[in-house]
Short mmCIF file of C-alpha atoms in Angstrom, two decimals:
data_model
loop_
_atom_site.label_atom_id
_atom_site.label_comp_id
_atom_site.label_asym_id
_atom_site.label_seq_id
_atom_site.Cartn_x
_atom_site.Cartn_y
_atom_site.Cartn_z
CA UNK L 15 90.05 105.94 83.15
CA UNK L 16 92.43 103.66 81.31
CA UNK L 17 91.30 101.74 78.25
CA UNK L 18 91.14 97.99 78.12
CA UNK L 19 90.37 95.55 75.38
CA UNK L 20 89.86 91.83 75.62
CA UNK L 21 90.18 90.86 71.95
CA UNK L 22 93.83 89.80 71.98
CA UNK L 23 96.77 89.70 74.37
CA UNK L 24 98.70 92.50 72.73
CA UNK L 25 101.13 94.67 74.63
CA UNK L 26 103.98 96.80 73.37
CA UNK L 27 107.68 96.88 73.82
CA UNK L 28 110.46 99.36 73.87
CA UNK L 29 113.99 98.47 74.67
CA UNK L 30 117.46 99.85 74.23
CA UNK L 31 120.83 98.21 74.54
CA UNK L 32 124.18 99.75 75.24
CA UNK L 33 126.90 98.65 72.88
CA UNK L 34 130.57 99.50 73.11
CA UNK L 35 132.55 100.11 70.01
CA UNK L 36 132.37 102.08 66.81
CA UNK L 37 129.02 103.74 66.22
CA UNK L 38 127.84 106.65 64.18
CA UNK L 39 128.43 110.07 65.79
CA UNK L 40 124.64 110.50 66.13
CA UNK L 41 124.41 107.60 68.60
CA UNK L 42 127.35 108.45 70.86
CA UNK L 43 127.09 109.48 74.49
CA UNK L 44 129.66 109.98 77.19
CA UNK L 45 130.00 107.07 79.62
CA UNK L 46 129.66 108.47 83.14
CA UNK L 47 132.41 110.91 83.97
CA UNK L 48 134.79 109.58 81.34
CA UNK L 49 135.17 110.77 77.78
CA UNK L 50 134.87 107.26 76.34
CA UNK L 51 132.07 107.07 73.80
CA UNK L 52 129.26 104.60 74.36
CA UNK L 53 126.87 103.76 71.56
CA UNK L 54 123.17 103.56 72.32
CA UNK L 55 121.49 101.17 69.95
CA UNK L 56 117.68 100.94 69.93
CA UNK L 57 116.44 97.38 69.54
CA UNK L 58 112.71 98.04 69.81
CA UNK L 59 110.37 96.41 67.34
CA UNK L 60 109.40 99.43 65.25
CA UNK L 61 106.35 97.67 63.82
CA UNK L 62 104.55 97.65 67.17
CA UNK L 63 101.86 100.31 67.74
CA UNK L 64 102.30 103.32 70.00
CA UNK L 65 101.89 102.20 73.65
CA UNK L 66 98.82 104.29 74.44
CA UNK L 67 97.00 102.59 71.54
CA UNK L 68 97.98 99.18 72.81
CA UNK L 69 95.58 96.68 74.29
CA UNK L 70 96.33 94.69 77.42
CA UNK L 71 95.99 90.95 77.66
CA UNK L 72 92.67 89.53 78.82
CA UNK L 73 92.44 89.58 82.57
CA UNK L 74 92.30 86.34 84.53
CA UNK L 75 90.87 86.95 87.96
CA UNK L 76 93.05 86.61 91.04
CA UNK L 77 92.27 83.49 93.09
CA UNK L 78 91.48 85.63 96.14
CA UNK L 79 92.18 89.09 97.46
CA UNK L 80 94.05 87.74 100.49
CA UNK L 81 96.93 86.59 98.27
CA UNK L 82 97.32 90.07 96.81
CA UNK L 83 97.11 91.68 100.25
CA UNK L 84 99.74 89.24 101.55
CA UNK L 85 102.25 90.43 98.94
CA UNK L 86 101.34 94.09 99.43
CA UNK L 87 101.95 93.85 103.17
CA UNK L 88 105.17 91.90 102.76
CA UNK L 89 106.56 94.36 100.18
CA UNK L 90 105.91 97.26 102.54
CA UNK L 91 107.31 95.34 105.51
CA UNK L 92 110.57 94.83 103.60
CA UNK L 93 110.68 98.49 102.53
CA UNK L 94 109.94 99.87 105.99
CA UNK L 95 112.56 97.55 107.57
CA UNK L 96 115.11 99.36 105.39
CA UNK L 97 113.83 102.85 106.18
CA UNK L 98 111.89 103.28 102.93
CA UNK L 99 108.40 104.72 102.61
CA UNK L 100 105.58 102.25 102.00
CA UNK L 101 104.23 101.76 98.50
CA UNK L 102 100.77 102.97 97.54
CA UNK L 103 98.90 100.31 95.61
CA UNK L 104 97.12 101.78 92.59
CA UNK L 105 94.21 100.24 90.70
CA UNK L 106 95.68 100.94 87.27
CA UNK L 107 99.07 99.43 88.15
CA UNK L 108 97.26 96.44 89.65
CA UNK L 109 95.45 96.04 86.33
CA UNK L 110 98.79 96.10 84.46
CA UNK L 111 100.30 93.56 86.88
CA UNK L 112 97.26 91.28 86.70
CA UNK L 113 97.33 91.46 82.91
CA UNK L 114 100.95 90.26 82.80
CA UNK L 115 100.28 87.52 85.37
CA UNK L 116 97.45 86.29 83.14
CA UNK L 117 99.61 86.53 80.02
CA UNK L 118 102.43 84.53 81.64
CA UNK L 119 100.04 81.84 82.88
CA UNK L 120 98.48 81.59 79.41
CA UNK L 121 101.92 81.33 77.78
CA UNK L 122 103.06 78.85 80.42
CA UNK L 123 106.34 80.65 81.07
CA UNK L 124 107.73 83.30 83.39
CA UNK L 125 108.73 86.44 81.53
CA UNK L 126 108.62 90.20 81.96
CA UNK L 127 108.16 90.21 78.20
CA UNK L 128 104.54 89.92 77.11
CA UNK L 129 103.27 87.42 74.57
CA UNK L 130 103.91 89.91 71.76
CA UNK L 131 107.32 91.04 73.00
CA UNK L 132 106.05 93.89 75.17
CA UNK L 133 107.67 95.46 78.22
CA UNK L 134 106.43 96.88 81.49
CA UNK L 135 106.96 100.43 80.18
CA UNK L 136 104.16 100.18 77.67
CA UNK L 137 101.84 98.26 79.98
CA UNK L 138 102.19 101.12 82.47
CA UNK L 139 101.47 103.64 79.72
CA UNK L 140 98.50 101.59 78.51
CA UNK L 141 96.84 102.00 81.92
CA UNK L 142 97.53 105.74 81.69
CA UNK L 143 99.96 105.99 84.59
CA UNK L 144 102.42 108.83 83.95
CA UNK L 145 105.60 107.07 85.10
CA UNK L 146 109.08 108.52 85.13
CA UNK L 147 110.36 104.97 85.68
CA UNK L 148 108.91 101.52 86.19
CA UNK L 149 110.00 97.98 86.93
CA UNK L 150 108.39 94.57 87.11
CA UNK L 151 108.94 91.52 89.29
CA UNK L 152 107.67 88.08 88.35
CA UNK L 153 107.65 84.70 90.03
CA UNK L 154 105.93 81.37 90.69
CA UNK L 155 106.15 80.74 94.45
CA UNK L 156 103.37 79.02 96.38
CA UNK L 157 102.22 81.99 98.44
CA UNK L 158 102.89 85.68 98.85
CA UNK L 159 105.36 85.31 101.71
CA UNK L 160 107.43 82.75 99.81
CA UNK L 161 107.39 84.90 96.67
CA UNK L 162 108.56 88.08 98.40
CA UNK L 163 111.24 86.04 100.23
CA UNK L 164 112.46 84.70 96.87
CA UNK L 165 112.63 88.21 95.44
CA UNK L 166 114.46 89.50 98.52
CA UNK L 167 117.02 86.68 98.18
CA UNK L 168 117.87 87.84 94.63
CA UNK L 169 119.89 91.09 94.74
CA UNK L 170 118.47 92.73 91.57
CA UNK L 171 114.89 92.04 92.70
CA UNK L 172 115.61 93.24 96.23
CA UNK L 173 117.01 96.47 94.79
CA UNK L 174 113.77 97.07 92.90
CA UNK L 175 111.62 96.37 95.96
CA UNK L 176 113.48 98.73 98.27
CA UNK L 177 114.41 101.45 95.77
CA UNK L 178 113.40 104.94 96.96
CA UNK L 179 112.26 106.11 93.53
CA UNK L 180 109.21 103.83 93.47
CA UNK L 181 106.10 105.29 95.11
CA UNK L 182 103.33 103.17 93.65
CA UNK L 183 102.76 99.54 92.76
CA UNK L 184 100.26 96.96 91.63
CA UNK L 185 100.21 93.24 92.39
CA UNK L 186 98.74 90.55 90.17
CA UNK L 187 98.43 86.81 90.65
CA UNK L 188 96.83 83.99 88.68
CA UNK L 189 96.45 80.37 89.70
CA UNK L 190 96.77 78.11 86.68
CA UNK L 191 98.28 74.70 86.05
CA UNK L 192 98.82 74.10 89.76
CA UNK L 193 101.01 77.21 90.09
CA UNK L 194 100.65 80.81 91.17
CA UNK L 195 101.93 83.27 88.59
CA UNK L 196 103.00 86.51 90.32
CA UNK L 197 103.55 89.93 88.81
CA UNK L 198 104.37 93.19 90.57
CA UNK L 199 104.57 96.48 88.69
CA UNK L 200 106.37 99.32 90.48
CA UNK L 201 106.52 102.92 89.26
CA UNK L 202 107.03 106.52 90.22
CA UNK L 203 104.69 109.23 89.01
CA UNK L 204 106.00 112.19 87.02
CA UNK L 205 102.93 114.27 87.73
#
């Protein structure tokens, strides 16, 4: 079972940016099918602990299970309408999503970045899900139907929802300050 800690809202981050231009030969890669060099520059905070050692933010409880189920059903409705297989909703990914929803509500701002600069990659690792890839959706709509509709109206979010590579997901929601704070973690298992 995955480890949790409630002492502090710490999560981890890893990120990389692509930069064009002159880089050392050690950081060069070919760009697609061209021979143009592209530099890969890591921008992760090296002082952060290894993700598996990381603690997740304290968990705020969801206002009610019906809200979560509403989003789960709507996500799968959108996927199936486009010929995609339905997502399986996993307890550990739900925990990661609920943790970020709580963290956002506590911070008072929408962000896929946790309160310590973390990313979804390390939250997924912290709940011991062996992901080959992962993505996160966030929002503050009034109900599940409105939130999924907002995501579907935004091309990058729609692409995440209907992408074939994602098999599993978790949905989190917190009601705080008169708003619902939504978080969906999507991933595909390597094992």
